[in-house]
Amino acid sequence: MGISLLGLSVLVFAISRVLPGNPARMALGARASEEQVAELAAEMGLNQPLPVQYVDYMSGLLVGDLGQSLQTRNPVLEDLLFKLPATLELITMATLFMVGIGVPLGVVAARNRGGVFDNATRVFAFSAVSVPSFFIAIVFQVAFGYYLDWFPITGRLSLEYSEAVSRYTGFMLVDTLLEGSITAHVDAWSHLVLPALALSFGGMGQVIRITRSSMVDVEGKDFIEASRGYGIAGWLVAYKYSLKNAFIPTLTIIGLLYAWLLGGAFIVEIVFGWPGLAKYGVQSVLTTDVNALVGVTMVIGLMFVVTNFIVDLILDWIDPRIQLAGDTA
């Protein structure tokens, strides 16, 4: 884990230093004098040799000091902590959609492989993976937000509730409950559904395909045939025995997709005006905000490493064979 994060820090630092444009000039604007630009560059340490800049960068990173954002003038860590809950809420709901829809569809498709439902599900999964998330987001906005007027299409909360709900955790579904406002809680749900569903489509297609493939492989095992021979109901065999053994590849891909959604939420957050970490990262790129860009990238990388570690622990817990194989090795 430590080696991965160290390698990521080196890569992010190197990329941030070769980006076109002068961060000091971008921060001060075109009307700033050369003396002002040089002074700000000196404050940011951009006039130091690259090895010295990297040591200063790592020294600050180890104590949580990511520098100051050029676009907000706030400490980057403060911005990250403020923006991250919105994105975590979005990607967590998207993951629930992926699992809640993708796994059952994969199971039913495997049980009816070769049939109409199986073929339709495979077409849907392929389409979900192929179509860009921003296109799905725009279609959802037009269809469910504009024509049908079922859901709001921007923000996390309607204006009449946003000023009445205090920030306790940054998670709007939690804060509205802590505020004791059921109507604001329902409003928060209505704002969350469309962006989360649009973000989940690509991962949902992968979950369907992995689940179906794993189920088809497990269905041919002897212990499944024996379970059917004992007269156990087909749905019970599928969901209690087959799915339990076929779920390991699905769980692995779900863990990777959860971390991937943190980076994949960029376009969806822009389309829906979702004030999260991904939107903050896009603005950092457009304004050449080096410190903020490095902070966002490190958070995404850390999320990948931590998620992989947690998935390994869960797999070790649900499948003792993995632990035995590791002990043998």
CSV table of C-alpha atoms in Angstrom, one decimal:
chain,number,residue,atom,x,y,z
A,1,MET,CA,0.0,0.0,0.0
A,2,GLY,CA,2.8,2.4,1.0
A,3,ILE,CA,4.8,1.7,-2.2
A,4,SER,CA,1.7,2.3,-4.4
A,5,LEU,CA,1.0,5.7,-2.7
A,6,LEU,CA,4.7,6.7,-2.9
A,7,GLY,CA,4.8,5.8,-6.6
A,8,LEU,CA,1.6,7.8,-7.2
A,9,SER,CA,3.0,10.8,-5.4
A,10,VAL,CA,6.0,10.8,-7.6
A,11,LEU,CA,3.9,10.5,-10.8
A,12,VAL,CA,1.4,13.2,-9.7
A,13,PHE,CA,4.2,15.6,-8.8
A,14,ALA,CA,6.0,15.0,-12.1
A,15,ILE,CA,2.8,15.5,-14.1
A,16,SER,CA,1.8,18.6,-12.2
A,17,ARG,CA,5.2,20.2,-13.0
A,18,VAL,CA,5.0,19.6,-16.8
A,19,LEU,CA,1.4,21.0,-17.2
A,20,PRO,CA,1.3,23.9,-19.7
A,21,GLY,CA,0.8,27.3,-18.2
A,22,ASN,CA,2.2,29.2,-15.3
A,23,PRO,CA,0.1,28.5,-12.1
A,24,ALA,CA,1.1,31.8,-10.6
A,25,ARG,CA,0.0,33.7,-13.8
A,26,MET,CA,-3.2,31.7,-13.8
A,27,ALA,CA,-3.9,32.7,-10.2
A,28,LEU,CA,-3.2,36.4,-10.6
A,29,GLY,CA,-4.7,36.9,-14.0
A,30,ALA,CA,-3.4,38.4,-17.2
A,31,ARG,CA,-3.2,42.0,-15.8
A,32,ALA,CA,-0.7,41.1,-13.1
A,33,SER,CA,2.8,42.3,-13.5
A,34,GLU,CA,5.8,40.1,-13.9
A,35,GLU,CA,7.0,41.1,-10.5
A,36,GLN,CA,3.8,40.0,-8.9
A,37,VAL,CA,3.9,36.7,-10.8
A,38,ALA,CA,7.5,36.1,-9.7
A,39,GLU,CA,6.6,36.9,-6.1
A,40,LEU,CA,3.7,34.4,-6.0
A,41,ALA,CA,5.9,31.8,-7.7
A,42,ALA,CA,8.5,32.2,-5.0
A,43,GLU,CA,5.8,31.8,-2.3
A,44,MET,CA,4.6,28.6,-4.0
A,45,GLY,CA,8.2,27.3,-4.3
A,46,LEU,CA,8.0,27.1,-8.1
A,47,ASN,CA,11.4,28.7,-8.5
A,48,GLN,CA,13.2,26.0,-6.5
A,49,PRO,CA,14.9,22.9,-8.1
A,50,LEU,CA,12.5,20.0,-8.7
A,51,PRO,CA,14.1,17.7,-6.0
A,52,VAL,CA,13.7,20.5,-3.4
A,53,GLN,CA,10.0,21.0,-4.6
A,54,TYR,CA,9.3,17.3,-4.2
A,55,VAL,CA,10.8,17.2,-0.7
A,56,ASP,CA,8.7,20.2,0.3
A,57,TYR,CA,5.7,18.6,-1.3
A,58,MET,CA,6.1,15.3,0.5
A,59,SER,CA,6.9,17.0,3.8
A,60,GLY,CA,3.6,18.8,3.6
A,61,LEU,CA,1.7,15.7,2.3
A,62,LEU,CA,2.8,13.6,5.3
A,63,VAL,CA,1.3,16.2,7.7
A,64,GLY,CA,-1.8,16.8,5.6
A,65,ASP,CA,-0.6,20.2,4.3
A,66,LEU,CA,-1.5,20.2,0.5
A,67,GLY,CA,-1.0,23.9,0.1
A,68,GLN,CA,-3.5,26.6,-0.8
A,69,SER,CA,-6.0,26.3,-3.7
A,70,LEU,CA,-5.5,29.0,-6.2
A,71,GLN,CA,-9.2,29.1,-7.2
A,72,THR,CA,-10.7,29.2,-3.7
A,73,ARG,CA,-7.8,30.6,-1.7
A,74,ASN,CA,-8.6,28.0,1.0
A,75,PRO,CA,-6.3,25.2,2.2
A,76,VAL,CA,-6.6,22.3,-0.3
A,77,LEU,CA,-7.2,19.9,2.6
A,78,GLU,CA,-10.1,22.0,3.8
A,79,ASP,CA,-11.6,22.0,0.3
A,80,LEU,CA,-11.2,18.3,0.0
A,81,LEU,CA,-12.9,17.6,3.3
A,82,PHE,CA,-15.8,19.9,2.3
A,83,LYS,CA,-16.3,18.5,-1.2
A,84,LEU,CA,-15.6,14.8,-0.5
A,85,PRO,CA,-18.9,13.8,1.3
A,86,ALA,CA,-21.0,14.9,-1.6
A,87,THR,CA,-19.1,12.7,-4.0
A,88,LEU,CA,-19.0,9.8,-1.6
A,89,GLU,CA,-22.8,10.0,-1.2
A,90,LEU,CA,-23.2,10.0,-4.9
A,91,ILE,CA,-20.9,7.1,-5.7
A,92,THR,CA,-22.2,5.0,-2.8
A,93,MET,CA,-25.8,5.4,-4.1
A,94,ALA,CA,-24.5,4.6,-7.6
A,95,THR,CA,-22.8,1.4,-6.2
A,96,LEU,CA,-26.1,0.4,-4.5
A,97,PHE,CA,-27.8,0.8,-7.9
A,98,MET,CA,-25.1,-1.3,-9.6
A,99,VAL,CA,-25.5,-4.1,-7.0
A,100,GLY,CA,-29.2,-3.9,-6.5
A,101,ILE,CA,-30.0,-4.1,-10.3
A,102,GLY,CA,-26.9,-5.7,-11.8
A,103,VAL,CA,-26.6,-8.8,-9.6
A,104,PRO,CA,-30.3,-9.9,-9.8
A,105,LEU,CA,-30.2,-9.4,-13.6
A,106,GLY,CA,-27.0,-11.4,-13.9
A,107,VAL,CA,-28.5,-14.2,-11.8
A,108,VAL,CA,-31.7,-14.4,-13.8
A,109,ALA,CA,-29.9,-14.2,-17.1
A,110,ALA,CA,-27.7,-17.1,-16.1
A,111,ARG,CA,-30.6,-19.2,-15.0
A,112,ASN,CA,-32.3,-18.6,-18.4
A,113,ARG,CA,-29.2,-18.6,-20.6
A,114,GLY,CA,-29.9,-18.7,-24.2
A,115,GLY,CA,-33.4,-17.4,-23.8
A,116,VAL,CA,-35.0,-14.1,-24.7
A,117,PHE,CA,-34.4,-12.5,-21.2
A,118,ASP,CA,-30.7,-13.6,-21.3
A,119,ASN,CA,-30.2,-12.1,-24.7
A,120,ALA,CA,-32.0,-8.9,-23.8
A,121,THR,CA,-29.9,-8.6,-20.6
A,122,ARG,CA,-26.6,-9.1,-22.5
A,123,VAL,CA,-27.6,-6.4,-25.0
A,124,PHE,CA,-28.5,-4.0,-22.1
A,125,ALA,CA,-25.2,-4.8,-20.3
A,126,PHE,CA,-23.2,-4.2,-23.5
A,127,SER,CA,-25.0,-0.9,-24.2
A,128,ALA,CA,-24.6,0.3,-20.6
A,129,VAL,CA,-20.8,-0.2,-20.8
A,130,SER,CA,-20.5,1.3,-24.2
A,131,VAL,CA,-22.6,4.5,-23.9
A,132,PRO,CA,-20.8,7.4,-22.2
A,133,SER,CA,-22.1,8.4,-18.8
A,134,PHE,CA,-22.5,12.1,-19.8
A,135,PHE,CA,-24.9,11.0,-22.6
A,136,ILE,CA,-27.0,9.0,-20.2
A,137,ALA,CA,-27.0,11.9,-17.7
A,138,ILE,CA,-28.2,14.3,-20.4
A,139,VAL,CA,-30.9,11.9,-21.5
A,140,PHE,CA,-32.1,11.4,-17.9
A,141,GLN,CA,-32.2,15.2,-17.4
A,142,VAL,CA,-34.3,15.7,-20.6
A,143,ALA,CA,-36.6,12.7,-20.1
A,144,PHE,CA,-37.2,12.6,-16.3
A,145,GLY,CA,-36.4,16.2,-15.4
A,146,TYR,CA,-37.7,18.3,-18.2
A,147,TYR,CA,-40.5,16.4,-20.0
A,148,LEU,CA,-41.8,14.2,-17.1
A,149,ASP,CA,-40.8,16.6,-14.4
A,150,TRP,CA,-40.3,13.8,-11.9
A,151,PHE,CA,-36.9,14.8,-10.5
A,152,PRO,CA,-34.9,18.0,-10.1
A,153,ILE,CA,-31.9,18.1,-12.5
A,154,THR,CA,-29.3,20.2,-10.6
A,155,GLY,CA,-27.8,20.5,-7.1
A,156,ARG,CA,-28.2,18.5,-3.9
A,157,LEU,CA,-31.1,20.3,-2.4
A,158,SER,CA,-33.8,22.7,-3.4
A,159,LEU,CA,-33.4,26.3,-2.6
A,160,GLU,CA,-36.2,26.4,0.0
A,161,TYR,CA,-34.4,23.7,2.0
A,162,SER,CA,-30.7,24.5,1.5
A,163,GLU,CA,-30.7,27.4,3.8
A,164,ALA,CA,-32.6,25.6,6.5
A,165,VAL,CA,-30.4,22.5,6.7
A,166,SER,CA,-27.2,22.9,8.7
A,167,ARG,CA,-24.0,21.1,7.7
A,168,TYR,CA,-23.2,18.4,10.3
A,169,THR,CA,-21.5,15.6,8.3
A,170,GLY,CA,-21.6,16.8,4.7
A,171,PHE,CA,-23.8,13.9,3.7
A,172,MET,CA,-27.1,15.5,2.8
A,173,LEU,CA,-29.2,12.4,3.5
A,174,VAL,CA,-27.8,12.3,7.0
A,175,ASP,CA,-27.8,16.1,7.6
A,176,THR,CA,-31.5,16.4,6.7
A,177,LEU,CA,-32.4,13.7,9.2
A,178,LEU,CA,-30.3,15.3,11.9
A,179,GLU,CA,-32.1,18.5,11.1
A,180,GLY,CA,-35.4,16.7,11.7
A,181,SER,CA,-36.8,17.7,8.3
A,182,ILE,CA,-38.5,14.8,6.5
A,183,THR,CA,-39.5,16.9,3.5
A,184,ALA,CA,-35.9,18.1,3.1
A,185,HIS,CA,-34.7,14.4,3.4
A,186,VAL,CA,-37.2,13.4,0.6
A,187,ASP,CA,-36.0,16.3,-1.5
A,188,ALA,CA,-32.4,15.2,-1.0
A,189,TRP,CA,-33.3,11.8,-2.3
A,190,SER,CA,-35.0,13.2,-5.3
A,191,HIS,CA,-31.9,15.2,-6.2
A,192,LEU,CA,-29.7,12.1,-5.8
A,193,VAL,CA,-31.5,9.5,-7.8
A,194,LEU,CA,-30.8,10.7,-11.4
A,195,PRO,CA,-27.1,11.5,-11.1
A,196,ALA,CA,-26.5,8.2,-9.1
A,197,LEU,CA,-28.4,6.2,-11.7
A,198,ALA,CA,-26.6,7.8,-14.6
A,199,LEU,CA,-23.3,7.2,-12.9
A,200,SER,CA,-24.1,3.6,-12.2
A,201,PHE,CA,-24.8,2.4,-15.8
A,202,GLY,CA,-21.3,1.6,-16.9
A,203,GLY,CA,-20.5,-0.3,-13.8
A,204,MET,CA,-23.9,-2.0,-13.8
A,205,GLY,CA,-23.2,-3.5,-17.2
A,206,GLN,CA,-19.9,-4.9,-15.9
A,207,VAL,CA,-21.6,-6.4,-12.8
A,208,ILE,CA,-24.3,-8.0,-14.9
A,209,ARG,CA,-21.7,-9.6,-17.2
A,210,ILE,CA,-19.4,-10.8,-14.4
A,211,THR,CA,-22.3,-12.2,-12.3
A,212,ARG,CA,-23.8,-14.0,-15.3
A,213,SER,CA,-20.5,-15.5,-16.3
A,214,SER,CA,-19.7,-16.7,-12.8
A,215,MET,CA,-23.1,-18.1,-12.3
A,216,VAL,CA,-23.0,-20.0,-15.5
A,217,ASP,CA,-19.6,-21.5,-14.4
A,218,VAL,CA,-20.9,-22.5,-10.9
A,219,GLU,CA,-24.2,-23.9,-12.3
A,220,GLY,CA,-22.3,-26.8,-13.9
A,221,LYS,CA,-20.6,-27.9,-10.6
A,222,ASP,CA,-21.5,-31.2,-9.0
A,223,PHE,CA,-22.7,-29.8,-5.7
A,224,ILE,CA,-25.2,-27.7,-7.5
A,225,GLU,CA,-26.6,-30.7,-9.4
A,226,ALA,CA,-26.7,-32.6,-6.1
A,227,SER,CA,-28.7,-29.8,-4.5
A,228,ARG,CA,-31.2,-29.9,-7.2
A,229,GLY,CA,-31.3,-33.7,-6.9
A,230,TYR,CA,-32.3,-33.3,-3.2
A,231,GLY,CA,-35.4,-31.4,-4.4
A,232,ILE,CA,-34.3,-28.0,-3.2
A,233,ALA,CA,-36.2,-25.1,-4.8
A,234,GLY,CA,-34.5,-23.7,-7.9
A,235,TRP,CA,-34.5,-20.1,-6.6
A,236,LEU,CA,-33.0,-21.2,-3.3
A,237,VAL,CA,-30.2,-23.1,-5.1
A,238,ALA,CA,-29.5,-20.1,-7.3
A,239,TYR,CA,-29.4,-17.4,-4.6
A,240,LYS,CA,-28.1,-19.4,-1.6
A,241,TYR,CA,-25.6,-21.8,-3.1
A,242,SER,CA,-24.8,-20.7,-6.7
A,243,LEU,CA,-24.6,-17.0,-6.0
A,244,LYS,CA,-22.5,-17.4,-2.8
A,245,ASN,CA,-19.8,-19.3,-4.7
A,246,ALA,CA,-20.1,-17.1,-7.8
A,247,PHE,CA,-20.0,-13.8,-6.0
A,248,ILE,CA,-16.3,-13.6,-5.4
A,249,PRO,CA,-15.4,-12.2,-8.9
A,250,THR,CA,-18.5,-9.9,-8.7
A,251,LEU,CA,-17.4,-8.5,-5.3
A,252,THR,CA,-13.9,-7.9,-6.6
A,253,ILE,CA,-15.2,-5.9,-9.6
A,254,ILE,CA,-17.6,-4.0,-7.3
A,255,GLY,CA,-14.8,-2.9,-5.1
A,256,LEU,CA,-12.8,-1.7,-8.1
A,257,LEU,CA,-15.8,0.1,-9.5
A,258,TYR,CA,-16.5,1.9,-6.3
A,259,ALA,CA,-13.0,3.5,-6.4
A,260,TRP,CA,-13.3,4.0,-10.2
A,261,LEU,CA,-16.6,5.9,-9.7
A,262,LEU,CA,-14.7,8.5,-7.6
A,263,GLY,CA,-12.8,9.4,-10.8
A,264,GLY,CA,-15.6,8.6,-13.2
A,265,ALA,CA,-18.0,11.1,-11.5
A,266,PHE,CA,-16.3,14.1,-13.1
A,267,ILE,CA,-18.6,14.5,-16.1
A,268,VAL,CA,-21.8,13.5,-14.2
A,269,GLU,CA,-21.1,16.1,-11.5
A,270,ILE,CA,-20.6,18.7,-14.1
A,271,VAL,CA,-23.9,17.8,-15.9
A,272,PHE,CA,-26.0,17.8,-12.8
A,273,GLY,CA,-24.2,20.7,-11.1
A,274,TRP,CA,-23.3,18.4,-8.2
A,275,PRO,CA,-20.9,20.3,-5.8
A,276,GLY,CA,-18.5,17.4,-5.2
A,277,LEU,CA,-14.9,16.5,-5.4
A,278,ALA,CA,-15.0,15.5,-9.0
A,279,LYS,CA,-16.4,18.9,-10.1
A,280,TYR,CA,-13.7,20.6,-7.9
A,281,GLY,CA,-11.1,18.5,-9.8
A,282,VAL,CA,-12.4,19.6,-13.2
A,283,GLN,CA,-12.2,23.2,-12.1
A,284,SER,CA,-8.6,22.6,-10.9
A,285,VAL,CA,-7.6,21.4,-14.3
A,286,LEU,CA,-9.2,24.3,-16.1
A,287,THR,CA,-7.6,26.9,-13.8
A,288,THR,CA,-4.2,25.0,-13.6
A,289,ASP,CA,-4.6,24.9,-9.8
A,290,VAL,CA,-1.7,22.6,-9.2
A,291,ASN,CA,-2.1,22.1,-5.5
A,292,ALA,CA,-5.8,21.2,-5.8
A,293,LEU,CA,-5.2,18.9,-8.7
A,294,VAL,CA,-2.5,17.0,-6.8
A,295,GLY,CA,-4.9,16.8,-3.8
A,296,VAL,CA,-7.8,15.4,-5.8
A,297,THR,CA,-5.5,12.9,-7.6
A,298,MET,CA,-4.0,11.6,-4.3
A,299,VAL,CA,-7.5,11.2,-2.8
A,300,ILE,CA,-8.6,9.1,-5.8
A,301,GLY,CA,-5.4,7.0,-5.6
A,302,LEU,CA,-5.8,6.5,-1.9
A,303,MET,CA,-9.4,5.4,-2.5
A,304,PHE,CA,-8.2,2.8,-4.9
A,305,VAL,CA,-5.6,1.4,-2.5
A,306,VAL,CA,-8.0,1.4,0.5
A,307,THR,CA,-10.8,-0.2,-1.4
A,308,ASN,CA,-8.6,-2.9,-2.8
A,309,PHE,CA,-7.4,-3.6,0.8
A,310,ILE,CA,-10.9,-3.8,2.1
A,311,VAL,CA,-12.1,-6.1,-0.7
A,312,ASP,CA,-9.1,-8.4,0.0
A,313,LEU,CA,-10.2,-8.6,3.7
A,314,ILE,CA,-13.8,-9.3,2.8
A,315,LEU,CA,-12.8,-12.0,0.3
A,316,ASP,CA,-10.5,-13.6,2.9
A,317,TRP,CA,-13.5,-13.6,5.3
A,318,ILE,CA,-16.2,-15.1,3.0
A,319,ASP,CA,-13.9,-17.6,1.2
A,320,PRO,CA,-11.5,-19.5,3.6
A,321,ARG,CA,-9.9,-21.1,0.5
A,322,ILE,CA,-8.2,-17.8,-0.2
A,323,GLN,CA,-6.6,-17.7,3.2
A,324,LEU,CA,-5.5,-21.3,3.0
A,325,ALA,CA,-4.0,-20.7,-0.4
A,326,GLY,CA,-2.1,-17.7,1.0
A,327,ASP,CA,-0.8,-19.7,3.9
A,328,THR,CA,0.3,-22.5,1.6
A,329,ALA,CA,2.2,-20.1,-0.6
